[in-house]
Short mmCIF file of C-alpha atoms and ligand atoms in Angstrom, two decimals:
data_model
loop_
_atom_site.label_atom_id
_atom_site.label_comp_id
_atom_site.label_asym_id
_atom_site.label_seq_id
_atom_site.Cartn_x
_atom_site.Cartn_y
_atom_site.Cartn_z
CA UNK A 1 0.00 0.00 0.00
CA UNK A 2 1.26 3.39 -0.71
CA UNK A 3 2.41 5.08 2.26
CA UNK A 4 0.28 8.35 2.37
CA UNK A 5 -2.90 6.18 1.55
CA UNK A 6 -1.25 4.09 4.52
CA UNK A 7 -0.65 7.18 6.92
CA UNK A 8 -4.04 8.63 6.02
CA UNK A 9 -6.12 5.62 7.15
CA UNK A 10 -4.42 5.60 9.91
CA UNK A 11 -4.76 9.40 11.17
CA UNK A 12 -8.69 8.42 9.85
CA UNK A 13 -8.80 5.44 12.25
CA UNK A 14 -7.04 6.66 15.35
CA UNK A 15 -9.20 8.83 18.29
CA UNK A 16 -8.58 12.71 17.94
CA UNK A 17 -6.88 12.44 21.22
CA UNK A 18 -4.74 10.01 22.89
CA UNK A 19 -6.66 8.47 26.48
CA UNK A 20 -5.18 9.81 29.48
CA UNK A 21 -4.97 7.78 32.83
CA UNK A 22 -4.00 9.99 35.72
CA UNK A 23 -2.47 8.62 39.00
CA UNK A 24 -3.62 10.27 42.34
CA UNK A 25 -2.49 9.23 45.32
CA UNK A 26 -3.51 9.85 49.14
CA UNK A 27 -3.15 8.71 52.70
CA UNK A 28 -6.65 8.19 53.69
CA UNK A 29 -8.81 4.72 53.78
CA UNK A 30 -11.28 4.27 51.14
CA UNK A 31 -13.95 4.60 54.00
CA UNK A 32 -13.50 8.55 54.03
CA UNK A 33 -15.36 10.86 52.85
CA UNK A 34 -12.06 12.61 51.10
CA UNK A 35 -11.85 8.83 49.09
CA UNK A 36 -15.73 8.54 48.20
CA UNK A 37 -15.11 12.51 46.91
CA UNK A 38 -12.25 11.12 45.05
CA UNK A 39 -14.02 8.59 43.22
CA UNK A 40 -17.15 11.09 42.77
CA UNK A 41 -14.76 13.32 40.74
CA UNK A 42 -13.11 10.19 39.05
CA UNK A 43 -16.38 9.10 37.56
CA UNK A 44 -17.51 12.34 37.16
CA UNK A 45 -14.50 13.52 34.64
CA UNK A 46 -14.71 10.14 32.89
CA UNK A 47 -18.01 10.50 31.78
CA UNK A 48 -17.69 14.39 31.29
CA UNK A 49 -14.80 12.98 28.78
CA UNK A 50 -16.62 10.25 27.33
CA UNK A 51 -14.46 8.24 28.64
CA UNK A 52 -10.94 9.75 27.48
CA UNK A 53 -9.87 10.48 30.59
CA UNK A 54 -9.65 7.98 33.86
CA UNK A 55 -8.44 9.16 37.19
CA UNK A 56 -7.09 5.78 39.34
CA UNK A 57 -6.74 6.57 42.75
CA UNK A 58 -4.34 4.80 45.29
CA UNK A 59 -5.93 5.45 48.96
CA UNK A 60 -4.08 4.53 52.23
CA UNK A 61 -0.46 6.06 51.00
CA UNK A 62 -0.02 3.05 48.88
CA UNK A 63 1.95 4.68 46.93
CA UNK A 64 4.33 6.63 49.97
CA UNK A 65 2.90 9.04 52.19
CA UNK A 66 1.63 12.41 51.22
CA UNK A 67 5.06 14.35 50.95
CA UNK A 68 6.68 11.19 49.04
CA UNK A 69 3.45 11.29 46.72
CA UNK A 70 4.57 14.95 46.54
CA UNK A 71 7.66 14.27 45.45
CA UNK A 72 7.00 11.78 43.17
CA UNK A 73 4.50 13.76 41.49
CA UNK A 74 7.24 16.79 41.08
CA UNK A 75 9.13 13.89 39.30
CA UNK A 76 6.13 13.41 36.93
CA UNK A 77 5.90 9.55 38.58
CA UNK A 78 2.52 10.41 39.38
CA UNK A 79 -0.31 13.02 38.51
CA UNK A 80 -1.96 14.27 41.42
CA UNK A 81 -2.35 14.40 44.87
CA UNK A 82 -4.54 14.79 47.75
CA UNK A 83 -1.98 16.42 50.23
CA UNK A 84 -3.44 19.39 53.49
CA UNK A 85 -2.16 22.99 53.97
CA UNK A 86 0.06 21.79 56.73
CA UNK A 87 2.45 19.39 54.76
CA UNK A 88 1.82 21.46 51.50
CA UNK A 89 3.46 24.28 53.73
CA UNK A 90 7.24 23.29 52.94
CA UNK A 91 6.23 23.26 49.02
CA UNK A 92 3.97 26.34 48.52
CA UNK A 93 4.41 28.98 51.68
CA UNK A 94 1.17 30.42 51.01
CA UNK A 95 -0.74 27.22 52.28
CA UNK A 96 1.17 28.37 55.67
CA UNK A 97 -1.99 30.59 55.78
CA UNK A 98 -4.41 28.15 56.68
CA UNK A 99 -1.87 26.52 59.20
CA UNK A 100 -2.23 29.54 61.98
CA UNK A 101 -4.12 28.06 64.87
CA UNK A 102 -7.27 30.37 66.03
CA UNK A 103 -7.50 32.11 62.68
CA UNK A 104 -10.77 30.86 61.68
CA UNK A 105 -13.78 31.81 63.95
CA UNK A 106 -16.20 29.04 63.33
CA UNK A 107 -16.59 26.92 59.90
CA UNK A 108 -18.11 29.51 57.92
CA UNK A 109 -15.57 31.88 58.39
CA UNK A 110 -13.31 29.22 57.10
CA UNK A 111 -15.91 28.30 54.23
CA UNK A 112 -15.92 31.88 52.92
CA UNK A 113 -12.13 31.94 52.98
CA UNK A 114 -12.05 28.71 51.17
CA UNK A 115 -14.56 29.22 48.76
CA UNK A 116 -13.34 32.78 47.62
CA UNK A 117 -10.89 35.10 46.19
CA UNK A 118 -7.85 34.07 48.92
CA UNK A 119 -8.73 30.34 48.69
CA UNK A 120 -8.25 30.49 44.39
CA UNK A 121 -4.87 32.79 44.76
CA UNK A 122 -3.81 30.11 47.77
CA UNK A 123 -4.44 27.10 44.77
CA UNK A 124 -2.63 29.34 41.97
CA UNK A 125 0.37 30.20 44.55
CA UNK A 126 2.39 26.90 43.49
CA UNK A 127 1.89 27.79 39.57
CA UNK A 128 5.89 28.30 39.13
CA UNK A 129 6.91 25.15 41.34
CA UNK A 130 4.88 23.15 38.49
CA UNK A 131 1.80 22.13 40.28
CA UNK A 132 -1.36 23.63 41.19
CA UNK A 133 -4.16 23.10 43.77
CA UNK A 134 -7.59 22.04 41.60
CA UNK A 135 -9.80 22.46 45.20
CA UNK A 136 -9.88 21.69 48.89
CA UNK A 137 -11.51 19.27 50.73
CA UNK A 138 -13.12 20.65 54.41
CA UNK A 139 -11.51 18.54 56.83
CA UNK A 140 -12.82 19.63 60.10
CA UNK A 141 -11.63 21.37 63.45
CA UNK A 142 -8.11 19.75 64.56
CA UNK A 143 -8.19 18.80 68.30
CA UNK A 144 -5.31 16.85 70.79
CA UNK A 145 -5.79 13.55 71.42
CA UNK A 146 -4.10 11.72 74.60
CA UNK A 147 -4.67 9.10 77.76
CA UNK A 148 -3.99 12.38 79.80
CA UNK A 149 -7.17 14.85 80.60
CA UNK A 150 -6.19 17.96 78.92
CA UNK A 151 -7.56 21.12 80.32
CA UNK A 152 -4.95 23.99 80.00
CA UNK A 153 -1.95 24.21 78.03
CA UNK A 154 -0.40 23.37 81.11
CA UNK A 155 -1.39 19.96 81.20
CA UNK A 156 0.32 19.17 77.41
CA UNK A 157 3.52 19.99 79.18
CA UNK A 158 6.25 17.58 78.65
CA UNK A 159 4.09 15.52 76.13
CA UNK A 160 5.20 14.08 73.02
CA UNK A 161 2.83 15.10 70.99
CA UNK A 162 3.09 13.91 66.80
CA UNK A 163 2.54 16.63 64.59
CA UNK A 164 2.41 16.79 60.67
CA UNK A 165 5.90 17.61 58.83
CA UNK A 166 4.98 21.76 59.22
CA UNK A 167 6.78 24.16 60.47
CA UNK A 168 3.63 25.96 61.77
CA UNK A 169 2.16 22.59 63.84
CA UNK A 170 6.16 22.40 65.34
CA UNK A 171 5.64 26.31 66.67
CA UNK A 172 2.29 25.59 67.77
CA UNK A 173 2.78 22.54 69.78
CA UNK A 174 6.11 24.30 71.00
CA UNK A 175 3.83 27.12 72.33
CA UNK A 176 1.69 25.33 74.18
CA UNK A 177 4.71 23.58 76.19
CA UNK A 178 4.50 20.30 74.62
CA UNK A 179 6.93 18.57 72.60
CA UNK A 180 6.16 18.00 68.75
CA UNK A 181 7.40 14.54 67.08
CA UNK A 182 6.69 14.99 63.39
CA UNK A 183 5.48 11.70 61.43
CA UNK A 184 3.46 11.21 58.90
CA UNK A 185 0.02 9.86 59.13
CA UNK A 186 0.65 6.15 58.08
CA UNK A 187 3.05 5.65 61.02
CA UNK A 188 0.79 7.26 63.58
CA UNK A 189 -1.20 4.33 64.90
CA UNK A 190 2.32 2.48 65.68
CA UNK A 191 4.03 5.07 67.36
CA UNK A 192 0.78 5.81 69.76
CA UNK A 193 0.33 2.44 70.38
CA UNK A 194 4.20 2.20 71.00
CA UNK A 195 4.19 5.07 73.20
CA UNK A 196 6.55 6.47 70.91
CA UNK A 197 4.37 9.67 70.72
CA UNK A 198 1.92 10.63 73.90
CA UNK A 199 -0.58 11.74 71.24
CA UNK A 200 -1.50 13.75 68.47
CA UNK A 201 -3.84 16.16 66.88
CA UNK A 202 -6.34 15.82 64.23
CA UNK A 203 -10.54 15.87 63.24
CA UNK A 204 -12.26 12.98 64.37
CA UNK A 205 -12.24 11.31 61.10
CA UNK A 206 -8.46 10.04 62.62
CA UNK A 207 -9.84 8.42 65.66
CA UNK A 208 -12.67 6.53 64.26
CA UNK A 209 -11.56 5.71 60.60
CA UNK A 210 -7.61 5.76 60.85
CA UNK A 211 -8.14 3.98 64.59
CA UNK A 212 -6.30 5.82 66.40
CA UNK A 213 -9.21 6.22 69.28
CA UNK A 214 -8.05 2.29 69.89
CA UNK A 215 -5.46 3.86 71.73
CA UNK A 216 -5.94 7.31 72.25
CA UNK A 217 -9.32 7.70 75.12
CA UNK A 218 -9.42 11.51 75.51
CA UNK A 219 -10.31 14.29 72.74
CA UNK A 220 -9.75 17.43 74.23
CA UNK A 221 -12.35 19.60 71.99
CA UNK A 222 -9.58 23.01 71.70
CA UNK A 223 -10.12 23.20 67.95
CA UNK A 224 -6.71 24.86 67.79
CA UNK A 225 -6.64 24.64 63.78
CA UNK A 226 -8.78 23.84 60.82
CA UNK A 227 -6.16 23.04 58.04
CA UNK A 228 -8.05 21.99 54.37
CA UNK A 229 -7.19 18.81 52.22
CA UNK A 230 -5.96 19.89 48.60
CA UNK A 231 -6.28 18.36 45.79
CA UNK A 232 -3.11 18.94 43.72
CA UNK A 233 -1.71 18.31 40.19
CA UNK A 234 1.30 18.72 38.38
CA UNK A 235 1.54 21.20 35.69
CA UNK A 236 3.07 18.48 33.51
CA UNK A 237 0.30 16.56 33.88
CA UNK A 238 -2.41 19.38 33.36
CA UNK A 239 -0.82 20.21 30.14
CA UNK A 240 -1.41 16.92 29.00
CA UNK A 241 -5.20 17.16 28.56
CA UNK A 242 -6.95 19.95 25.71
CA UNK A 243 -8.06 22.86 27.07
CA UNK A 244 -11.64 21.29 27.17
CA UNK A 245 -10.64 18.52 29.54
CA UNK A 246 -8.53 21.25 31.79
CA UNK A 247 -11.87 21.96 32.25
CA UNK A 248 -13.42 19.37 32.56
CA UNK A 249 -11.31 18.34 35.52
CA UNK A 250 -12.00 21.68 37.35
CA UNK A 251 -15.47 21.83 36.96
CA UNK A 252 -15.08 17.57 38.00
CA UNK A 253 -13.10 18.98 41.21
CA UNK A 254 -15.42 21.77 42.21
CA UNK A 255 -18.40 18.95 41.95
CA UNK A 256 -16.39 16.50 44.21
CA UNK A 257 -15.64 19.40 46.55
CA UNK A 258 -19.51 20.24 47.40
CA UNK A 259 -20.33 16.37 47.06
CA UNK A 260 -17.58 15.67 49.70
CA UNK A 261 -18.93 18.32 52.36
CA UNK A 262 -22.41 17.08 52.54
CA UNK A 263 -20.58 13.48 53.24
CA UNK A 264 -18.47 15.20 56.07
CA UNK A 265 -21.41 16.38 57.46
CA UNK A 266 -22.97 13.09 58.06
CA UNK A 267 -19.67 11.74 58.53
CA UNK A 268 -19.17 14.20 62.30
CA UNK A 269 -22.30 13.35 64.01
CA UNK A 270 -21.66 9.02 63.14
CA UNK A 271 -18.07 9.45 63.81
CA UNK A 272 -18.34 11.14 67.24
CA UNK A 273 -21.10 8.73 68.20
CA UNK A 274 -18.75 5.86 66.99
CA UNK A 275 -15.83 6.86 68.25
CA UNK A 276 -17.78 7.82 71.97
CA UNK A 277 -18.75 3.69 71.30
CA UNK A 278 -15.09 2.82 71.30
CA UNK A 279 -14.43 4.07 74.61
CA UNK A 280 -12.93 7.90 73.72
CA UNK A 281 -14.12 10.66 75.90
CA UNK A 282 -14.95 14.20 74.76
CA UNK A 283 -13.51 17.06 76.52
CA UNK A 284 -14.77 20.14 76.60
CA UNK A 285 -12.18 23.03 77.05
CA UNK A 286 -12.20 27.06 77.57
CA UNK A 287 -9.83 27.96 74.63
CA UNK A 288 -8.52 31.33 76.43
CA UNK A 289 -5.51 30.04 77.28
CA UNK A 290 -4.72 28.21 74.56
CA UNK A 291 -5.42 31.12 71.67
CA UNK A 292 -3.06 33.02 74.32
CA UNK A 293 -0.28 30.78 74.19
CA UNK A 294 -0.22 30.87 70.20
CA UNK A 295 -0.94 34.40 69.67
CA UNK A 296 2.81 35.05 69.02
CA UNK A 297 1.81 33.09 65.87
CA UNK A 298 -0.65 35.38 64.56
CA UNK A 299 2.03 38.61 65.33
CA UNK A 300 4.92 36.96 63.56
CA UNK A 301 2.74 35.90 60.57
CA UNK A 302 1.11 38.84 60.11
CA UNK A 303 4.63 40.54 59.56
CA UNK A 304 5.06 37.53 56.99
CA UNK A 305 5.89 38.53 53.48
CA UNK A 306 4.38 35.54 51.48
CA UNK A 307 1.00 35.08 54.06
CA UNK A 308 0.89 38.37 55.72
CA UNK A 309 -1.69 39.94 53.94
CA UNK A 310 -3.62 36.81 53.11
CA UNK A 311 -3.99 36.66 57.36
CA UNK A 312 -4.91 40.35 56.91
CA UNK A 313 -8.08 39.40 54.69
CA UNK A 314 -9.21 36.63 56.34
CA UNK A 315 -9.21 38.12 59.33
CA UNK A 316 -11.61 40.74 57.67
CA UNK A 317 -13.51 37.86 56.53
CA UNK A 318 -15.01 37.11 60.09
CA UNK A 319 -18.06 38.16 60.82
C1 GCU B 1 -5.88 14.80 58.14
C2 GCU B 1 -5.70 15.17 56.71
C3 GCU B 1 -4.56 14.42 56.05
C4 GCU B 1 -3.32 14.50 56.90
C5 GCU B 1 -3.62 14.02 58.30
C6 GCU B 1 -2.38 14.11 59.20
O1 GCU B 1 -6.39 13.51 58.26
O2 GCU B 1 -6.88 14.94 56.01
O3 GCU B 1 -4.31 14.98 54.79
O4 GCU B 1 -2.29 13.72 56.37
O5 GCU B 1 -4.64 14.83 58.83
O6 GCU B 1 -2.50 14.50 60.34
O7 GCU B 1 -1.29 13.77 58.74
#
């Protein structure tokens, strides 16, 4: 056969575009409502694309732990990532924004900031370190966990307490007299059970669906942060897809986004009641002294020159 007549049936027979699969990976159990999200936008995008492009997702840091995935993904291993503000901190200092402990007033205030003009710029920030932020992921109010009944900062004194790999959580914990141990999330039930840590800090999505309230009895309710998941992807990898599935993928994102709070939602109230069931205690605490302890935070970042003014507007953002 002639080979134009051969090229030509060819270009004729092939699809316009070339299928895509895009790896994401995260560190949570397929149980969460950050996984079922995941899938929402997967399917979502795949039939948005007609089925051009597939998103498989690799929960429970099969694939390393969030700042491995991280890396990998910087080394175009993998497309995307679910990573939070606090370990994202290290690669984009503008997520440091979200890491200030007492910034947000109550869940809208942290909605609004989310949701608008400072949330977009915080997801755009990363643009020249070749990966952006497609949307966050609420994932609740971040509380200690112990065997020790927390009711001042006093009472953290002395206690190893495991903190994500952020320079913010270190301070923080530092502040309020304790001593941080950072480790990442998939070595966390170990090291409590171990005793190698005295506790940690997190929603109560960690206690119930990571375990961790096996071993950890009291939830001391001081709310000290409330740090968003992100969803992240390489620029590489965004520049693979035509400016229609660019789209696509946002507008797949932003859907998964409001699916994934009504899940959270319905997740709190079954989680506390399940978690109560395995033996954990709530504890109600006057937050006074703990705000006080951190507020050298808030004076040192709002002197900051990558998140000072982003602290400036969300603090106007509270009503
Ligand atoms: C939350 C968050 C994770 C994070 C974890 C942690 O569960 O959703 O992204 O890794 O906290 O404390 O490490």
């Amino acid at each position: 056969m002639h080979v134009l007549l051969f090229l030509l049936i060819l270009v004729l027979v092939l699809p316009l575009h070339a299928k895509e699969t895009l790896i994401l990976s995260h560190n949570q159990d397929r149980s969460t409502a950050a996984h079922k999200a995941m899938d929402y936008m997967a399917k979502h995008l795949y039939d948005a694309t007609n089925g051009d492009v597939t998103i498989k997702i690799y929960p429970n840091s099969q694939l390393g732990n969030q700042r491995e995935s991280m890396e990998l993904m910087l080394l175009g291993a993998i497309d995307m990532v679910k990573s939070n503000a606090a370990d994202l901190e290290s690669f984009a200092p503008a997520y440091g924004a979200f890491n200030l402990p007492y910034l947000f007033n109550n869940s809208v205030h942290y909605q609004k900031t989310t949701d608008g003009e400072i949330g977009q710029q915080i997801l755009l920030a990363s643009e020249k370190k070749g990966f952006i932020g497609l949307t966050y992921y609420d994932a609740g109010a971040r509380s200690f966990y112990t065997n020790k009944i927390i009711k001042t900062p006093a009472d953290l004194a002395g206690l190893k307490i495991r903190v994500q790999p952020s320079a913010s959580a270190i301070k923080m914990v530092t502040l309020l007299g304790a001593l941080p141990t950072p480790l990442s999330y998939s070595e966390l039930y170990t090291a409590l059970q171990q005793s190698v840590v005295d506790g940690a800090e997190n929603n109560i999505m960690a206690l119930t669906k990571a375990r961790h309230g096996e071993v950890s009895k009291i939830y001391t309710l001081d709310e000290h942060t409330m740090i968003p998941d992100v969803i992240l992807m390489s620029s590489r990898s965004l520049n693979k897809l035509t400016n229609q599935q660019q789209s696509q993928l946002k507008a797949a994102a932003k859907a998964s986004s409001i699916y994934m709070r009504k899940l959270w939602a319905m997740d709190v109230l079954k989680e506390e009641k399940k978690a109560k069931s395995m033996g954990v205690t709530f504890n109600q605490v006057d937050k006074k002294l703990f705000k006080k302890a951190v507020k050298p935070m808030h004076d040192t970042a709002l002197q900051h020159p990558i998140i000072g003014s982003y602290i400036k507007e969300i603090k106007q953002l509270a009503e």
